[in-house]
mmCIF file of C-alpha atoms in Angstrom:
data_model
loop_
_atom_site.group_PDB
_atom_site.id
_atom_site.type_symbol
_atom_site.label_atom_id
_atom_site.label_comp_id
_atom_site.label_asym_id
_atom_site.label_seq_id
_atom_site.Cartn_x
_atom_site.Cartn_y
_atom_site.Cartn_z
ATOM 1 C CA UNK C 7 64.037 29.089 -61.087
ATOM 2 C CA UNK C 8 63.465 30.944 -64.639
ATOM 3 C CA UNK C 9 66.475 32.828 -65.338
ATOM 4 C CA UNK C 10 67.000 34.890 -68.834
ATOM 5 C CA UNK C 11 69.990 36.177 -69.615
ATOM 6 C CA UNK C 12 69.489 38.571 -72.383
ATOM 7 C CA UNK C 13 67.313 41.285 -73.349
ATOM 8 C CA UNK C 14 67.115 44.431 -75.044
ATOM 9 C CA UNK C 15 64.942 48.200 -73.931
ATOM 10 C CA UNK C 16 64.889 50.902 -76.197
ATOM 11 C CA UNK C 17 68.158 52.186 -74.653
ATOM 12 C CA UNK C 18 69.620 50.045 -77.926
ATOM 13 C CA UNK C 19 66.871 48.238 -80.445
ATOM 14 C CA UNK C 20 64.766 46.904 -78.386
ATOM 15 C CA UNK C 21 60.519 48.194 -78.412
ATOM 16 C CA UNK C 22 60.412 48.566 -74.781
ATOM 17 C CA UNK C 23 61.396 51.097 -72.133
ATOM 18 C CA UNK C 24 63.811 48.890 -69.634
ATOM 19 C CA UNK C 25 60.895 48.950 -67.128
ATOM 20 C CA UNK C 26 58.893 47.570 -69.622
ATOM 21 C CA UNK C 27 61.202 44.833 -70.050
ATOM 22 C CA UNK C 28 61.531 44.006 -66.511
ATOM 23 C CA UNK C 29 57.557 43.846 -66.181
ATOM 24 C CA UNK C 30 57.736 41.762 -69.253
ATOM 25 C CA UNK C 31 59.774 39.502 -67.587
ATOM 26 C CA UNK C 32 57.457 39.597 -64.427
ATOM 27 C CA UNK C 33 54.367 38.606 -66.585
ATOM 28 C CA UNK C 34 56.425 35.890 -68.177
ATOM 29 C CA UNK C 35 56.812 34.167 -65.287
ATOM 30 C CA UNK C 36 60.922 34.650 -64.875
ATOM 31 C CA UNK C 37 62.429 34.868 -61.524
ATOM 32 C CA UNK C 38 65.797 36.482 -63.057
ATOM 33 C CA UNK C 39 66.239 38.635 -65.910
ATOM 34 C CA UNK C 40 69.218 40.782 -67.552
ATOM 35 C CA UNK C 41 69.153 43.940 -69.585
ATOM 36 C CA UNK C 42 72.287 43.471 -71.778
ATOM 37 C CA UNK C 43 71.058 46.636 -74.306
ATOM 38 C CA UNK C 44 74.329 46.865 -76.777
ATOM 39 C CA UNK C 45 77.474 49.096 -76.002
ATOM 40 C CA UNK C 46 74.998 50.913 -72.958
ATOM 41 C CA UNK C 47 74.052 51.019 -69.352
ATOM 42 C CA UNK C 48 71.931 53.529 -69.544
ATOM 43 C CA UNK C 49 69.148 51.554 -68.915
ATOM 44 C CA UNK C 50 70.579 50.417 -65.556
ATOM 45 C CA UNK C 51 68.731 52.512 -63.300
ATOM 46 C CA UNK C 52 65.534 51.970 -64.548
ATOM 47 C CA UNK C 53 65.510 48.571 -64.827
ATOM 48 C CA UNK C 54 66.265 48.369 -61.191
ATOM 49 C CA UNK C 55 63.471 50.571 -59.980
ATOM 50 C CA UNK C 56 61.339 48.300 -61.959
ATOM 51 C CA UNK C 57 62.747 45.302 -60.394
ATOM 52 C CA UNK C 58 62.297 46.446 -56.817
ATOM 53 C CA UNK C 59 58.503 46.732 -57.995
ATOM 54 C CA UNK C 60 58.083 43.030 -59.672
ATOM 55 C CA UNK C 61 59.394 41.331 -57.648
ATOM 56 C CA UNK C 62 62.513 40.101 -59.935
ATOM 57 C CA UNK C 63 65.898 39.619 -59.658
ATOM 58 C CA UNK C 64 67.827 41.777 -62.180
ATOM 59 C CA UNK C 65 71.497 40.971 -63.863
ATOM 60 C CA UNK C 66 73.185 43.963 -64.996
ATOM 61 C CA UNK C 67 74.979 43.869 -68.123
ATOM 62 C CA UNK C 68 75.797 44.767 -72.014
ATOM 63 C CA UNK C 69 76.165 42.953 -75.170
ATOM 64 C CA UNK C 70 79.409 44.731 -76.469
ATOM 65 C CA UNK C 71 80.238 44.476 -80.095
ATOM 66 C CA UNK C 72 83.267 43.098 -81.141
ATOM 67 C CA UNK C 73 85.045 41.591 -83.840
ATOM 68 C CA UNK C 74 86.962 38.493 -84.899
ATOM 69 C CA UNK C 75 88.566 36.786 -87.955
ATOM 70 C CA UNK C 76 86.353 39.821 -89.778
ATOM 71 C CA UNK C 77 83.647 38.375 -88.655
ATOM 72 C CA UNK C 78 81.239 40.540 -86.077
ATOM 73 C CA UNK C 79 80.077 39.230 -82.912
ATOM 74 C CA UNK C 80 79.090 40.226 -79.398
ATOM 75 C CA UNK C 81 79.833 39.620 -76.258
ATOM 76 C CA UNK C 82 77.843 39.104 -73.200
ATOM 77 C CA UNK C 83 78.929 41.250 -70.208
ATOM 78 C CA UNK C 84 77.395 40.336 -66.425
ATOM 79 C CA UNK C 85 77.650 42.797 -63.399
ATOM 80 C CA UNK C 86 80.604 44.798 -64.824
ATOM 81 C CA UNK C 87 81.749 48.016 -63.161
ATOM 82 C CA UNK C 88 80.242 50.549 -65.506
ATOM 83 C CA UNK C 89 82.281 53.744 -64.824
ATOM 84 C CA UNK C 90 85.521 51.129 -65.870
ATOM 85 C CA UNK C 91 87.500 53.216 -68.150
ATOM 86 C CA UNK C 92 89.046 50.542 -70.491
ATOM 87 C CA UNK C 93 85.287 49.005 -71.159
ATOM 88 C CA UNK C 94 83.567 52.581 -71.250
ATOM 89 C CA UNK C 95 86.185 53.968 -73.459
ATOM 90 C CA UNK C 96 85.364 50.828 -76.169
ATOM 91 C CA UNK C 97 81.922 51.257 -75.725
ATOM 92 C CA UNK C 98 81.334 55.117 -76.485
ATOM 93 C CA UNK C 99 83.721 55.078 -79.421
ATOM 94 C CA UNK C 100 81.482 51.768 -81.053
ATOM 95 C CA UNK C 101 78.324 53.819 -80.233
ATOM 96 C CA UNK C 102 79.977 56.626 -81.948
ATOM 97 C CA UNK C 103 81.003 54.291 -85.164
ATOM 98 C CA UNK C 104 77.580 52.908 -85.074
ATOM 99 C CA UNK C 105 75.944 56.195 -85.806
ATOM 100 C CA UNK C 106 78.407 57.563 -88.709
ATOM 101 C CA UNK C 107 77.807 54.145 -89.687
ATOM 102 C CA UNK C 108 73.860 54.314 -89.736
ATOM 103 C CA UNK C 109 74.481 57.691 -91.233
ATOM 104 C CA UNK C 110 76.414 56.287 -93.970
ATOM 105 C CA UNK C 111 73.698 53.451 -94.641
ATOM 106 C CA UNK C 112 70.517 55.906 -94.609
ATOM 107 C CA UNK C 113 72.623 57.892 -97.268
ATOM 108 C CA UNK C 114 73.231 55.087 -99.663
ATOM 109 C CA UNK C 115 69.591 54.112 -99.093
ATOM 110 C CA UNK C 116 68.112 57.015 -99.627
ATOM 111 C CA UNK C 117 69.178 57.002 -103.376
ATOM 112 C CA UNK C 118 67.086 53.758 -104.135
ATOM 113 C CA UNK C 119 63.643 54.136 -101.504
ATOM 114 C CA UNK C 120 62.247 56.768 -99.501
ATOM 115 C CA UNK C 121 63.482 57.069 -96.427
ATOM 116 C CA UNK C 122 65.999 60.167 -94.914
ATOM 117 C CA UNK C 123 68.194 60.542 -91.782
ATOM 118 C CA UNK C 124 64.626 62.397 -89.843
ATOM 119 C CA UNK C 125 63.307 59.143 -90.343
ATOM 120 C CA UNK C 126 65.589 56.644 -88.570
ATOM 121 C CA UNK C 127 65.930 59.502 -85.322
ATOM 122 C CA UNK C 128 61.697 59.413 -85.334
ATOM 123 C CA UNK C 129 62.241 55.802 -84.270
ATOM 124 C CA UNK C 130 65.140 55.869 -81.862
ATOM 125 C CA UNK C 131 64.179 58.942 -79.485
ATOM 126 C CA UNK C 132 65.287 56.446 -76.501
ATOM 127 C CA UNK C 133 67.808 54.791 -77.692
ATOM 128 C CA UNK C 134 71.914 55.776 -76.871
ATOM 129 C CA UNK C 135 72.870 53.451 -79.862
ATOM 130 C CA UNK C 136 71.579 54.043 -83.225
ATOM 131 C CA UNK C 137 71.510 51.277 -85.677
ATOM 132 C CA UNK C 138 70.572 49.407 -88.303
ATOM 133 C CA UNK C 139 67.066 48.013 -86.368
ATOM 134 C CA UNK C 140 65.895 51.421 -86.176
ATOM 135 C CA UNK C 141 66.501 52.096 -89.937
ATOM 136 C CA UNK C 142 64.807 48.883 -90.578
ATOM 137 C CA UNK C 143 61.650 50.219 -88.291
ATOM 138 C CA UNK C 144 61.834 53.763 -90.362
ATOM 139 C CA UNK C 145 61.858 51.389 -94.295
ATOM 140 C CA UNK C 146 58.596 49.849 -92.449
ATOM 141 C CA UNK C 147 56.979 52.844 -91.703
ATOM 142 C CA UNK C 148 57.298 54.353 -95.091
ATOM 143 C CA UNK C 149 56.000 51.036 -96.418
ATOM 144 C CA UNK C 150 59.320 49.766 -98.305
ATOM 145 C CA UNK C 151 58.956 46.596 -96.222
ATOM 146 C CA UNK C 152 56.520 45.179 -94.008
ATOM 147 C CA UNK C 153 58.864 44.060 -90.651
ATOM 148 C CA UNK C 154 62.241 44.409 -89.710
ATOM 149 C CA UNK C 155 62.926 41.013 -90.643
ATOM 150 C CA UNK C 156 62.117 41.402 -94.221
ATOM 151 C CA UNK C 157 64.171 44.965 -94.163
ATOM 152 C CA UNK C 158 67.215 43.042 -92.946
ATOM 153 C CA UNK C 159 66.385 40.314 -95.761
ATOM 154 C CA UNK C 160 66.411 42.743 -98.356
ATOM 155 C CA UNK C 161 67.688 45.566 -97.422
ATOM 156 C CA UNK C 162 70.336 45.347 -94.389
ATOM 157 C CA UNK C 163 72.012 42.101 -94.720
ATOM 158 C CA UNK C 164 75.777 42.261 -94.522
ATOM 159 C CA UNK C 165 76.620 41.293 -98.373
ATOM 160 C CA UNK C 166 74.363 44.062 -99.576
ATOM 161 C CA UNK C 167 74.825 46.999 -101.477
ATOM 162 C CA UNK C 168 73.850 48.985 -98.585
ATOM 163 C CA UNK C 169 76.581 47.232 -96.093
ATOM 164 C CA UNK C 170 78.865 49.224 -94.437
ATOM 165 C CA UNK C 171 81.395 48.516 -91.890
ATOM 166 C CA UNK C 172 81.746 50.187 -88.368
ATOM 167 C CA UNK C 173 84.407 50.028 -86.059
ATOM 168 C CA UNK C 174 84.176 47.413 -82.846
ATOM 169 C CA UNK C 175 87.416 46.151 -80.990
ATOM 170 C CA UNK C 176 89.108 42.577 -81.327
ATOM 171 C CA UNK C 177 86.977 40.351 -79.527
ATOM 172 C CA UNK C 178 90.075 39.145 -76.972
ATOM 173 C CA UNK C 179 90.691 42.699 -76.406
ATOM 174 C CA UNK C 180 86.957 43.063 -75.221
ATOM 175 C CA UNK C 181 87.242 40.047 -73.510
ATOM 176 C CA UNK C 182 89.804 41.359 -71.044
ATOM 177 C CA UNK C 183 88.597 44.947 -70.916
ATOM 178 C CA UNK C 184 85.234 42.984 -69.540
ATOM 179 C CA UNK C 185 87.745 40.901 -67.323
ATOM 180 C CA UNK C 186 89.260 44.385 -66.193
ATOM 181 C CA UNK C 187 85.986 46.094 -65.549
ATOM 182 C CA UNK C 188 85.243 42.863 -63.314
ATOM 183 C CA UNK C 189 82.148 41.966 -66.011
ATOM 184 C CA UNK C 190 81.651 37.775 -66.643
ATOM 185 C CA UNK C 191 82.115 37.913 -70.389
ATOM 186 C CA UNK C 192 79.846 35.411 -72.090
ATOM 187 C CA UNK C 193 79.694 34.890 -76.398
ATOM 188 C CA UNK C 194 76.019 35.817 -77.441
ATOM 189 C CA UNK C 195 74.872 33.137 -80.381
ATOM 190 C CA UNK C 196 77.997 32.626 -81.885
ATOM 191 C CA UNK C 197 76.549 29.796 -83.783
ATOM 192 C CA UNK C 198 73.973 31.645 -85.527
ATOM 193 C CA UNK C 199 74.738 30.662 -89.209
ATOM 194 C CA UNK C 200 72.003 32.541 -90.718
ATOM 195 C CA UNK C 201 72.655 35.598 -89.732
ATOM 196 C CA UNK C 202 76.225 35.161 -91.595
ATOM 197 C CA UNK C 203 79.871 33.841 -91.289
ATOM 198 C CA UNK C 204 80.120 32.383 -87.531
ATOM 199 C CA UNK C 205 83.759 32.306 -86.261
ATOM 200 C CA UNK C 206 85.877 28.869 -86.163
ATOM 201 C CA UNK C 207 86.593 26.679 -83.326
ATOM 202 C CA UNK C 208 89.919 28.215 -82.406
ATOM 203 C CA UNK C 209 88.409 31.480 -81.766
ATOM 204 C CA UNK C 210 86.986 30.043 -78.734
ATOM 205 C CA UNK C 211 90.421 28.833 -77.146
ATOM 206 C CA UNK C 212 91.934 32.254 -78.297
ATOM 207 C CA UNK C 213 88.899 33.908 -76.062
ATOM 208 C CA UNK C 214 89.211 31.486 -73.568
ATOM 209 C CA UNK C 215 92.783 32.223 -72.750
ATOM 210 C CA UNK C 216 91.889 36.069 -72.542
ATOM 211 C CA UNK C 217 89.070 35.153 -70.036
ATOM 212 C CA UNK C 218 86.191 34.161 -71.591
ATOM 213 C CA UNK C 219 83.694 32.629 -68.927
ATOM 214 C CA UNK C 220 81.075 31.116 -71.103
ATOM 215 C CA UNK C 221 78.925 30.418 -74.177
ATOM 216 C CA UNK C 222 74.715 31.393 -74.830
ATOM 217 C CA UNK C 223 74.118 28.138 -76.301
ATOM 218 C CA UNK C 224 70.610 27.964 -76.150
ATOM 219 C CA UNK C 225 69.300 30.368 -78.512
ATOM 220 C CA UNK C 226 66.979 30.036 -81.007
ATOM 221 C CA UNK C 227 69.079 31.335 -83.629
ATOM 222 C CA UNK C 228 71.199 27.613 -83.249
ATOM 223 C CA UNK C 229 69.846 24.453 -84.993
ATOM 224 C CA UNK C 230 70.547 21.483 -83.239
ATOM 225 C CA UNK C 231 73.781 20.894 -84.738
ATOM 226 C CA UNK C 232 75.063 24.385 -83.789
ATOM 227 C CA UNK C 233 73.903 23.471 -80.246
ATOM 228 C CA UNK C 234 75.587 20.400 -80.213
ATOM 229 C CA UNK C 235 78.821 21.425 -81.528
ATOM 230 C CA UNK C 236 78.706 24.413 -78.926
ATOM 231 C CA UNK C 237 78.401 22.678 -75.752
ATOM 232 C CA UNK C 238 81.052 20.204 -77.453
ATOM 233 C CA UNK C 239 83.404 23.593 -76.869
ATOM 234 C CA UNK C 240 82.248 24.503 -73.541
ATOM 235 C CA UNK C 241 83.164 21.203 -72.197
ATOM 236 C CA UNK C 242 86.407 21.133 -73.850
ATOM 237 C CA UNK C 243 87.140 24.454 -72.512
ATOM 238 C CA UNK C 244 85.597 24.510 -69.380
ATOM 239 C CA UNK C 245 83.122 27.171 -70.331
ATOM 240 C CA UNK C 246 79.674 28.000 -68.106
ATOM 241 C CA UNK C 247 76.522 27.249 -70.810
ATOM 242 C CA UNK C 248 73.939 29.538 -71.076
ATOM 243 C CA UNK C 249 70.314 29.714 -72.521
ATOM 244 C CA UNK C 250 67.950 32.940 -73.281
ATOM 245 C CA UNK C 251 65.712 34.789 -75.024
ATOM 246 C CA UNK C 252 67.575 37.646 -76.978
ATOM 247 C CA UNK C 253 64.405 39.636 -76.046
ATOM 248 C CA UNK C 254 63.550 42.697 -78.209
ATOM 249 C CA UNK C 255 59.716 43.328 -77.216
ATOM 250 C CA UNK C 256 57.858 43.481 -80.571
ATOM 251 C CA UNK C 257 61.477 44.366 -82.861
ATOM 252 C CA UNK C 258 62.076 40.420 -82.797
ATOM 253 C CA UNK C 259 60.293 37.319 -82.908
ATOM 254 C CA UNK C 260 62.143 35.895 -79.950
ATOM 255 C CA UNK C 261 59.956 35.842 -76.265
ATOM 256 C CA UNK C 262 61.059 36.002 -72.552
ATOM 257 C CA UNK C 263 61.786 32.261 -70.943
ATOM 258 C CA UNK C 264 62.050 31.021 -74.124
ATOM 259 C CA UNK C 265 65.497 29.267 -74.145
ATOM 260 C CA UNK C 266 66.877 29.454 -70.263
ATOM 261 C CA UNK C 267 69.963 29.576 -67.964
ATOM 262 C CA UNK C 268 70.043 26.813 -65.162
ATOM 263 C CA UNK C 269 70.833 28.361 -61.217
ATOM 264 C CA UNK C 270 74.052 26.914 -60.942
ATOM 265 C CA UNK C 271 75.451 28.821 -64.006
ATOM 266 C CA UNK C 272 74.091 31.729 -62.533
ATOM 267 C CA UNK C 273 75.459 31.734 -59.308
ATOM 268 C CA UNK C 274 78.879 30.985 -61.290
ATOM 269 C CA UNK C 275 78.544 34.067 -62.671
ATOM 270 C CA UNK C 276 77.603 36.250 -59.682
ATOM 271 C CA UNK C 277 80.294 34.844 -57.854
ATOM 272 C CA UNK C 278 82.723 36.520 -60.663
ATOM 273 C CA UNK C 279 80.695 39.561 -61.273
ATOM 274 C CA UNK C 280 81.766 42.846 -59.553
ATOM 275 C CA UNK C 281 78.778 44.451 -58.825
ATOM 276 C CA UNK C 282 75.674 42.688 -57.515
ATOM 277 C CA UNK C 283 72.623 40.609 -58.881
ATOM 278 C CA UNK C 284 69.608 42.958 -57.416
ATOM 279 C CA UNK C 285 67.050 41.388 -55.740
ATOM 280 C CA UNK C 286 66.133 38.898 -52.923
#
């Protein structure tokens, strides 16, 4: 069985609709695939339509932003309730942040390249959560840089001049407001270096006492060493291991089934899920 347990539609910054992604996941060859689109389930419904019609089993969930040590990171939520007030509440007001916050970055851009606020809303008509991809797609379509890599590179990286914060809760306060919305919350690539600081070892225990059910290990954002010290942490705390894609369509480099998530883990975490995996 070919399970992936992260992807992203244009309901966040991802370059497909979540039907598209589902289909994607069909062609790919998966059997399971979930939509985790950040601080949204917007794209629920549709992906589920479009998994009645491939023939693939869908995991509902969202990667929820959160915060630690000052350090961001996110947090993988499976089969949460999604009408849960504590989670919903957290969610809207980090959507909310993330758009003054875009805002904000557009404006201190727009001093230095060409590029306005018109721009960045051209390239996220679908999307509930406005970011810093979709600025990156508007700097490539005015020319300033040639991918969304090379805008982040330049442009977006968190030590630039064009950084600026937004809010997202602590990360053991998401953790239980997951827990409380009956979600299975799971830490997306915490070991990914390059992307910036990546939070100590004790985090993890502090998580895992708040509820914590497991770690994406397998991601292609963690060199061998990251991987290795990772599942050195699951095992110490008893965490499930997963591995997946962090699917964007054409936004990343990343593609479906490349890093998976073994059936045992999965079942592990529909057993703790509230609402159902969909599908036979």
């Amino acid at each position: 069985m070919r399970i992936d347990l992260h992807t992203h539609s244009t309901a966040s910054d991802g370059t497909e609709p979540p039907a598209a992604v589902v289909a994607a996941a069909a062609a790919a060859g998966l059997d399971v695939v979930a939509l985790t689109d950040h601080d949204t389930t917007v794209g629920w419904a549709e992906a589920a339509d479009a998994a009645v019609e491939h023939g693939v089993r869908l995991v509902r969930g969202t990667e929820v932003s959160a915060r630690s040590s000052g350090i961001s990171i996110h947090l993988l939520s499976y089969l949460q309730d999604p009408e849960h007030p504590a989670l919903t509440a957290e969610l809207e007001r980090t959507r909310h942040a993330r758009l003054h916050r875009a805002e904000a970055i557009v404006e201190l851009l727009a001093a230095d390249v060409p590029i306005t606020w018109q721009d960045v809303l051209d390239h996220s008509a679908d999307a509930v959560v406005v970011g810093r991809p979709h600025i990156a797609d508007a700097l490539v379509a005015r020319g300033v840089v040639p991918d969304r890599d090379a805008a982040f590179a330049r442009l977006l990286r968190a030590d630039g001049p064009y950084h600026v914060p937004h809010y997202a809760p602590a990360a053991a306060s998401a953790v239980r407001a997951i827990r409380a919305a009956g979600g299975v919350p799971v830490f997306a690539h915490p070991g990914a270096d390059a992307r910036g600081r990546v939070v100590p070892d004790a985090v993890f225990d502090e998580l895992a006492a708040a509820g914590l059910a497991g770690v994406e290990v397998h991601h292609r954002d963690h060199s061998p060493a990251q991987q290795d010290r990772l599942l050195a942490i699951a095992d110490r705390l008893g965490l499930l291991v997963t591995g997946s894609s962090d699917y964007h369509g054409d936004g990343k480099a990343n593609r479906l089934g490349e890093n998976l998530t073994e059936p045992h883990v999965l079942a592990a975490i529909e057993e703790q899920g509230t609402v159902p995996v969909l599908g036979g």
